[in-house]
CSV table of C-alpha atoms in Angstrom, one decimal:
chain,number,residue,atom,x,y,z
A,9,MET,CA,121.3,85.6,112.0
A,10,GLN,CA,124.0,83.0,111.3
A,11,ARG,CA,121.5,81.2,109.1
A,12,LEU,CA,121.2,84.1,106.8
A,13,SER,CA,123.1,84.1,103.5
A,14,PHE,CA,126.1,86.3,103.1
A,15,LEU,CA,124.1,88.7,100.9
A,16,ASP,CA,121.2,88.9,103.4
A,17,ARG,CA,123.4,89.3,106.5
A,18,PHE,CA,125.1,92.4,105.1
A,19,LEU,CA,122.1,93.8,103.3
A,20,PRO,CA,122.4,97.2,105.0
A,21,VAL,CA,125.9,97.5,103.7
A,22,TRP,CA,124.9,96.7,100.1
A,23,ILE,CA,121.9,99.0,100.3
A,24,GLY,CA,124.0,101.8,101.7
A,25,ALA,CA,126.6,101.3,99.0
A,26,ALA,CA,123.9,101.2,96.3
A,27,MET,CA,122.5,104.5,97.6
A,28,VAL,CA,125.9,106.2,97.6
A,29,ALA,CA,126.7,104.8,94.2
A,30,GLY,CA,123.5,106.1,92.7
A,31,VAL,CA,123.9,109.6,94.2
A,32,LEU,CA,127.5,109.8,92.9
A,33,LEU,CA,126.5,108.5,89.4
A,34,GLY,CA,123.7,111.0,89.2
A,35,ARG,CA,125.9,113.8,90.5
A,36,PHE,CA,129.0,113.3,88.4
A,37,VAL,CA,128.1,111.4,85.2
A,38,PRO,CA,126.9,114.1,82.7
A,39,GLY,CA,123.6,113.2,80.9
A,40,LEU,CA,123.0,110.0,82.9
A,41,GLN,CA,119.7,111.2,84.4
A,42,ARG,CA,118.4,112.2,80.9
A,43,VAL,CA,119.3,108.7,79.6
A,44,LEU,CA,117.8,106.8,82.5
A,45,ASP,CA,114.6,108.8,82.3
A,46,ALA,CA,114.3,108.8,78.5
A,47,VAL,CA,111.9,105.8,78.4
A,48,LYS,CA,109.1,105.4,80.9
A,49,VAL,CA,106.6,102.7,81.9
A,50,GLY,CA,103.6,104.8,82.9
A,51,GLU,CA,105.2,107.6,84.8
A,52,VAL,CA,108.2,105.5,86.1
A,53,SER,CA,111.6,105.3,84.4
A,54,LEU,CA,112.1,102.0,82.5
A,55,PRO,CA,115.2,100.9,84.4
A,56,ILE,CA,113.3,101.4,87.7
A,57,ALA,CA,110.3,99.5,86.3
A,58,LEU,CA,112.6,96.6,85.3
A,59,GLY,CA,114.3,96.6,88.7
A,60,LEU,CA,110.9,96.5,90.5
A,61,LEU,CA,109.7,93.5,88.3
A,62,LEU,CA,112.9,91.6,89.0
A,63,MET,CA,112.7,92.4,92.7
A,64,MET,CA,109.1,91.2,93.1
A,65,TYR,CA,109.0,88.1,90.9
A,66,PRO,CA,111.1,85.7,93.0
A,67,VAL,CA,109.2,86.6,96.2
A,68,LEU,CA,105.8,86.1,94.6
A,69,ALA,CA,107.0,82.9,93.1
A,70,LYS,CA,107.6,81.6,96.7
A,71,VAL,CA,104.0,82.2,97.7
A,72,ARG,CA,102.0,79.0,98.2
A,73,TYR,CA,98.8,80.1,96.4
A,74,ASP,CA,96.9,77.1,97.6
A,75,ARG,CA,97.1,78.5,101.2
A,76,LEU,CA,95.7,82.0,100.5
A,77,ASP,CA,92.3,81.0,101.8
A,78,THR,CA,93.8,80.7,105.3
A,79,VAL,CA,94.6,84.4,105.1
A,80,THR,CA,91.3,85.6,103.7
A,81,ARG,CA,89.5,83.7,106.5
A,82,ASP,CA,91.6,85.6,109.1
A,83,LYS,CA,89.3,88.6,109.7
A,84,ARG,CA,91.5,90.0,112.4
A,85,THR,CA,94.5,90.4,110.0
A,86,MET,CA,92.3,91.7,107.2
A,87,ILE,CA,90.5,94.3,109.3
A,88,ALA,CA,93.6,95.4,111.1
A,89,SER,CA,95.5,95.9,107.8
A,90,LEU,CA,92.7,98.0,106.3
A,91,VAL,CA,92.4,100.2,109.4
A,92,LEU,CA,96.2,100.7,109.7
A,93,ASN,CA,96.7,101.4,105.9
A,94,TRP,CA,93.6,103.5,105.0
A,95,LEU,CA,92.7,105.2,108.3
A,96,VAL,CA,95.7,105.4,110.6
A,97,GLY,CA,98.5,105.8,108.0
A,98,PRO,CA,97.2,108.8,106.0
A,99,ALA,CA,95.9,110.5,109.1
A,100,LEU,CA,99.2,110.1,110.9
A,101,MET,CA,101.2,111.5,107.9
A,102,PHE,CA,98.8,114.4,107.5
A,103,THR,CA,99.3,115.3,111.2
A,104,LEU,CA,103.1,115.0,111.2
A,105,ALA,CA,103.4,117.0,107.9
A,106,TRP,CA,101.4,119.9,109.4
A,107,LEU,CA,103.1,119.8,112.8
A,108,LEU,CA,106.7,119.5,111.5
A,109,LEU,CA,106.5,121.4,108.2
A,110,PRO,CA,104.0,124.2,108.8
A,111,ASP,CA,106.1,126.7,106.9
A,112,LEU,CA,106.9,124.5,103.9
A,113,PRO,CA,103.7,123.9,102.0
A,114,GLU,CA,105.2,122.1,99.0
A,115,TYR,CA,107.1,119.5,101.1
A,116,ARG,CA,104.1,119.1,103.3
A,117,THR,CA,101.9,118.3,100.4
A,118,GLY,CA,104.5,115.9,99.0
A,119,LEU,CA,104.6,114.0,102.4
A,120,ILE,CA,100.8,113.8,102.5
A,121,ILE,CA,100.9,112.2,99.0
A,122,VAL,CA,103.5,109.7,100.3
A,123,GLY,CA,101.2,108.8,103.2
A,124,LEU,CA,98.4,108.1,100.8
A,125,ALA,CA,100.4,105.7,98.6
A,126,ARG,CA,100.3,102.4,100.4
A,127,CYS,CA,103.0,99.9,99.7
A,128,ILE,CA,102.6,97.3,97.0
A,129,ALA,CA,106.2,96.5,96.1
A,130,MET,CA,109.2,96.6,98.4
A,131,VAL,CA,107.1,95.5,101.4
A,132,ILE,CA,107.2,92.0,100.0
A,133,ILE,CA,111.0,92.0,100.2
A,134,TRP,CA,111.1,93.3,103.8
A,135,ASN,CA,108.4,90.8,104.9
A,136,ASP,CA,110.3,87.9,103.3
A,137,LEU,CA,113.6,88.9,104.9
A,138,ALA,CA,111.9,89.2,108.3
A,139,CYS,CA,110.4,85.7,107.9
A,140,GLY,CA,106.8,87.1,107.7
A,141,ASP,CA,103.9,85.2,106.3
A,142,ARG,CA,104.3,85.2,102.5
A,143,GLU,CA,100.7,84.2,101.8
A,144,ALA,CA,99.4,87.0,104.1
A,145,ALA,CA,101.7,89.5,102.4
A,146,ALA,CA,100.4,88.6,99.0
A,147,VAL,CA,96.8,89.0,100.1
A,148,LEU,CA,97.3,92.2,102.0
A,149,VAL,CA,99.3,93.7,99.1
A,150,ALA,CA,96.5,92.8,96.7
A,151,LEU,CA,94.0,94.3,99.1
A,152,ASN,CA,96.1,97.5,99.2
A,153,SER,CA,96.2,97.6,95.5
A,154,VAL,CA,92.5,97.4,95.0
A,155,PHE,CA,91.9,100.1,97.7
A,156,GLN,CA,94.7,102.2,96.1
A,157,VAL,CA,92.9,102.4,92.8
A,158,ILE,CA,89.6,103.2,94.5
A,159,MET,CA,90.7,105.5,97.3
A,160,PHE,CA,93.9,107.4,96.3
A,161,GLY,CA,92.2,110.2,94.5
A,162,VAL,CA,89.3,110.4,97.1
A,163,LEU,CA,91.7,110.5,100.0
A,164,GLY,CA,94.0,113.0,98.2
A,165,TRP,CA,91.0,115.3,97.7
A,166,PHE,CA,90.0,114.9,101.4
A,167,TYR,CA,93.4,115.4,103.0
A,168,LEU,CA,94.6,118.2,100.7
A,169,GLN,CA,91.4,120.2,100.2
A,170,ILE,CA,88.5,119.2,102.5
A,171,LEU,CA,90.1,118.5,105.8
A,172,PRO,CA,92.5,121.6,105.8
A,173,GLY,CA,89.5,123.7,104.9
A,174,TRP,CA,87.6,122.4,107.9
A,175,LEU,CA,90.6,123.1,110.1
A,176,GLY,CA,91.1,126.6,108.7
A,177,LEU,CA,94.4,125.6,107.0
A,178,ASP,CA,95.8,126.2,103.5
A,179,THR,CA,94.6,123.9,100.8
A,180,ALA,CA,96.4,122.4,97.8
A,181,ALA,CA,94.9,120.9,94.6
A,182,LEU,CA,95.5,117.3,93.7
A,183,ASP,CA,94.1,116.1,90.4
A,184,VAL,CA,95.0,112.4,90.0
A,185,ASP,CA,93.7,110.2,87.2
A,186,ALA,CA,92.5,106.9,88.5
A,187,TRP,CA,93.9,105.2,85.4
A,188,THR,CA,97.4,106.4,86.4
A,189,ILE,CA,97.1,104.6,89.7
A,190,ALA,CA,95.5,101.5,88.0
A,191,LYS,CA,98.4,101.2,85.6
A,192,SER,CA,101.0,101.4,88.4
A,193,VAL,CA,99.2,98.6,90.2
A,194,LEU,CA,98.7,96.4,87.1
A,195,ILE,CA,102.4,96.8,86.0
A,196,PHE,CA,104.2,96.6,89.3
A,197,LEU,CA,102.0,94.0,91.0
A,198,GLY,CA,100.0,92.3,88.3
A,199,ILE,CA,102.8,91.2,86.1
A,200,PRO,CA,105.1,89.7,88.8
A,201,LEU,CA,102.1,88.2,90.5
A,202,LEU,CA,100.9,86.4,87.4
A,203,ALA,CA,104.4,85.3,86.6
A,204,GLY,CA,104.9,84.0,90.2
A,205,TYR,CA,101.6,82.1,90.1
A,206,LEU,CA,102.3,80.5,86.8
A,207,SER,CA,105.8,79.5,87.8
A,208,ARG,CA,104.6,77.7,90.8
A,209,ARG,CA,101.6,76.1,89.1
A,210,VAL,CA,103.7,74.8,86.1
A,211,GLY,CA,106.7,73.9,88.2
A,212,GLU,CA,104.8,71.9,90.7
A,213,LYS,CA,102.7,70.2,88.0
A,214,THR,CA,105.7,69.1,86.0
A,215,LYS,CA,108.3,68.4,88.7
A,216,GLY,CA,106.6,68.5,92.0
A,217,ARG,CA,106.6,70.9,95.0
A,218,GLN,CA,109.8,69.5,96.5
A,219,TRP,CA,111.8,70.2,93.3
A,220,TYR,CA,110.2,73.6,92.8
A,221,GLU,CA,111.0,74.8,96.4
A,222,ALA,CA,114.4,73.1,96.8
A,223,LYS,CA,115.8,73.6,93.4
A,224,TYR,CA,114.0,76.3,91.4
A,225,LEU,CA,113.4,78.8,94.2
A,226,THR,CA,117.0,78.6,95.4
A,227,LYS,CA,118.2,79.6,92.0
A,228,VAL,CA,115.8,82.5,91.4
A,229,GLY,CA,115.6,83.7,95.0
A,230,PRO,CA,118.7,85.9,94.9
A,231,ILE,CA,117.4,87.8,91.9
A,232,ALA,CA,115.0,89.7,94.2
A,233,LEU,CA,117.9,91.3,96.1
A,234,TYR,CA,119.8,92.0,93.0
A,235,GLY,CA,116.7,93.7,91.6
A,236,LEU,CA,116.4,95.7,94.8
A,237,LEU,CA,120.0,97.0,94.7
A,238,PHE,CA,119.7,97.8,91.0
A,239,THR,CA,116.5,99.7,91.6
A,240,ILE,CA,118.1,101.7,94.4
A,241,VAL,CA,121.1,102.7,92.3
A,242,VAL,CA,118.9,103.9,89.4
A,243,LEU,CA,116.5,105.7,91.7
A,244,PHE,CA,119.2,107.7,93.5
A,245,ALA,CA,121.1,108.3,90.2
A,246,LEU,CA,117.9,110.0,88.9
A,247,GLN,CA,117.6,112.2,92.0
A,248,GLY,CA,121.2,112.4,93.2
A,249,HIS,CA,121.7,116.1,92.2
A,250,THR,CA,118.5,117.2,93.9
A,251,ILE,CA,119.4,115.3,97.1
A,252,THR,CA,122.9,116.7,97.4
A,253,ALA,CA,122.0,120.2,96.3
A,254,ARG,CA,119.4,120.7,99.1
A,255,PRO,CA,120.6,118.8,102.2
A,256,LEU,CA,118.8,121.0,104.8
A,257,ASP,CA,115.5,120.5,103.0
A,258,VAL,CA,116.2,116.8,102.9
A,259,ALA,CA,116.7,116.8,106.7
A,260,ARG,CA,113.5,118.7,107.3
A,261,ILE,CA,111.5,116.2,105.2
A,262,ALA,CA,113.3,113.3,106.8
A,263,LEU,CA,112.1,114.1,110.4
A,264,PRO,CA,108.4,113.4,109.9
A,265,LEU,CA,109.2,110.4,107.8
A,266,LEU,CA,111.3,108.9,110.6
A,267,VAL,CA,108.6,109.5,113.2
A,268,TYR,CA,106.0,108.1,110.8
A,269,PHE,CA,107.8,104.8,110.2
A,270,ALA,CA,108.6,104.3,113.9
A,271,ILE,CA,105.0,104.9,115.0
A,272,MET,CA,103.4,102.8,112.2
A,273,TRP,CA,105.7,99.8,112.6
A,274,ALA,CA,105.7,99.8,116.4
A,275,GLY,CA,102.0,100.4,116.6
A,276,SER,CA,101.3,97.6,114.2
A,277,TYR,CA,103.4,95.2,116.1
A,278,THR,CA,101.6,96.1,119.3
A,279,LEU,CA,98.2,95.7,117.7
A,280,GLY,CA,99.1,92.4,116.2
A,281,LYS,CA,100.3,91.1,119.5
A,282,ALA,CA,97.1,92.5,121.2
A,283,ILE,CA,94.7,90.8,118.8
A,284,GLY,CA,96.5,87.4,119.1
A,285,LEU,CA,98.4,87.1,115.8
A,286,ASN,CA,101.5,84.9,115.6
A,287,TYR,CA,104.9,86.3,114.8
A,288,SER,CA,104.8,85.8,111.0
A,289,ARG,CA,101.4,87.5,110.6
A,290,THR,CA,102.2,90.3,113.0
A,291,THR,CA,105.4,91.0,111.0
A,292,THR,CA,103.5,91.1,107.8
A,293,LEU,CA,100.9,93.4,109.3
A,294,ALA,CA,103.7,95.8,110.5
A,295,PHE,CA,105.6,96.0,107.3
A,296,THR,CA,102.5,96.4,105.1
A,297,ALA,CA,101.4,99.2,107.3
A,298,ALA,CA,104.7,101.0,107.6
A,299,GLY,CA,105.8,100.8,104.0
A,300,ASN,CA,104.8,103.2,101.3
A,301,ASN,CA,104.5,103.0,97.5
A,302,PHE,CA,107.1,105.7,96.7
A,303,GLU,CA,107.0,104.9,93.0
A,304,LEU,CA,103.4,106.0,92.8
A,305,ALA,CA,104.0,109.0,95.1
A,306,ILE,CA,106.8,110.2,93.0
A,307,ALA,CA,104.9,109.7,89.8
A,308,VAL,CA,101.8,111.6,91.1
A,309,ALA,CA,103.9,114.4,92.5
A,310,ILE,CA,105.8,114.8,89.2
A,311,GLY,CA,102.7,114.5,87.1
A,312,VAL,CA,100.7,117.0,89.1
A,313,PHE,CA,103.3,119.5,90.4
A,314,GLY,CA,106.3,119.0,88.1
A,315,VAL,CA,109.7,117.3,88.3
A,316,THR,CA,111.5,120.2,90.0
A,317,SER,CA,108.7,120.8,92.6
A,318,GLY,CA,109.1,120.5,96.3
A,319,GLN,CA,106.4,117.9,96.2
A,320,ALA,CA,108.5,115.7,94.0
A,321,LEU,CA,111.6,116.2,96.3
A,322,ALA,CA,109.5,115.0,99.2
A,323,GLY,CA,108.6,111.9,97.3
A,324,VAL,CA,112.2,111.3,96.4
A,325,VAL,CA,113.3,111.6,100.1
A,326,GLY,CA,110.7,109.0,101.0
A,327,PRO,CA,112.8,106.0,99.8
A,328,LEU,CA,116.0,107.7,101.0
A,329,ILE,CA,114.6,107.3,104.6
A,330,GLU,CA,112.4,104.3,104.1
A,331,VAL,CA,114.9,101.9,102.7
A,332,PRO,CA,117.5,102.0,105.6
A,333,VAL,CA,114.9,102.4,108.3
A,334,LEU,CA,112.9,99.3,107.1
A,335,VAL,CA,116.1,97.3,106.6
A,336,ALA,CA,116.9,98.1,110.3
A,337,LEU,CA,113.4,97.0,111.3
A,338,VAL,CA,114.0,93.7,109.5
A,339,TYR,CA,116.8,93.0,111.9
A,340,VAL,CA,114.7,94.2,114.9
A,341,SER,CA,112.0,91.7,113.7
A,342,LEU,CA,114.5,88.8,113.5
A,343,TRP,CA,115.6,89.6,117.1
A,344,LEU,CA,111.9,89.7,118.2
A,345,ARG,CA,111.3,86.4,116.5
A,346,GLN,CA,113.8,84.6,118.8
A,347,ARG,CA,111.9,86.0,121.8
A,348,TRP,CA,108.5,85.3,120.3
A,349,ALA,CA,109.3,81.7,119.4
A,350,ARG,CA,109.7,80.8,123.1
A,351,THR,CA,105.9,81.1,123.5
A,352,ASP,CA,104.7,80.8,120.0
A,353,PRO,CA,105.6,77.4,118.3
A,354,ILE,CA,104.0,78.6,115.0
A,355,SER,CA,106.8,81.2,114.7
A,356,ARG,CA,109.6,78.7,114.8
């Protein structure tokens, strides 16, 4: 922990301050929400889009792309990630939503949508802070992105209409355009991924790997956390009034989310250990499985059900709970790393 930078060491403090600042700005600055949401990239506010791009570029610039083949050859990691993300995660969120919100159909539907939106953005930050495998994170995020385009609408139809009908439960409609999902993936993953790849390729070709990693990356690295904090401020400024006006609803939505994150992260860590993965890849597996693409979930909920809907509120509460929980799990991972390193030299 002592080797972390000042910014990294007190990250929960900065994130908490950013969340509070965003809520206060959205609550007490007249017209701010309208200004921030005036221009959009796809279905996402332009300031949030810029923050996400700034947040993801430095981390993807750190990836050693010449080592990606070592990840794609690791069938255990690839299969475990697909099972956790596309079988276990959506099914677990569906179960928790119905068990804990049986009387609140709008929030229940919103949480199911969150469970279907697998993480392609902030997970890279959490993985990097926890000293996970950057190359593995890049591959698994890309894999999630492809499956997201193909499977989001299909799984939404299954979990919101077909499965509830089989179980004798109420059904809800979800009409999602595949192009909406594809645009989200192309913008928020494709652009920073291409920029990161070109940065490393050009930088190493002109000045060498040592200069690129020792000089260039140390200068652009902090931009990721600044982008993260900026994104959080804008996100909570846009939704601050909704969050503060309905605290009891927020608490009801938060409970299944807390259970979900705990089960997915702990279960993924247990699975990684059981199948013989080292610390870095187990950490990557855990964070890619536990995180969710709340940008897509919010965009879908707003596009299908409206900005004032309960489904949209459930999507907004997602990052409210996910951000502090996954930051806390970063610290848990770093603690586990010290114990793991005693028997796993690769994790040192």
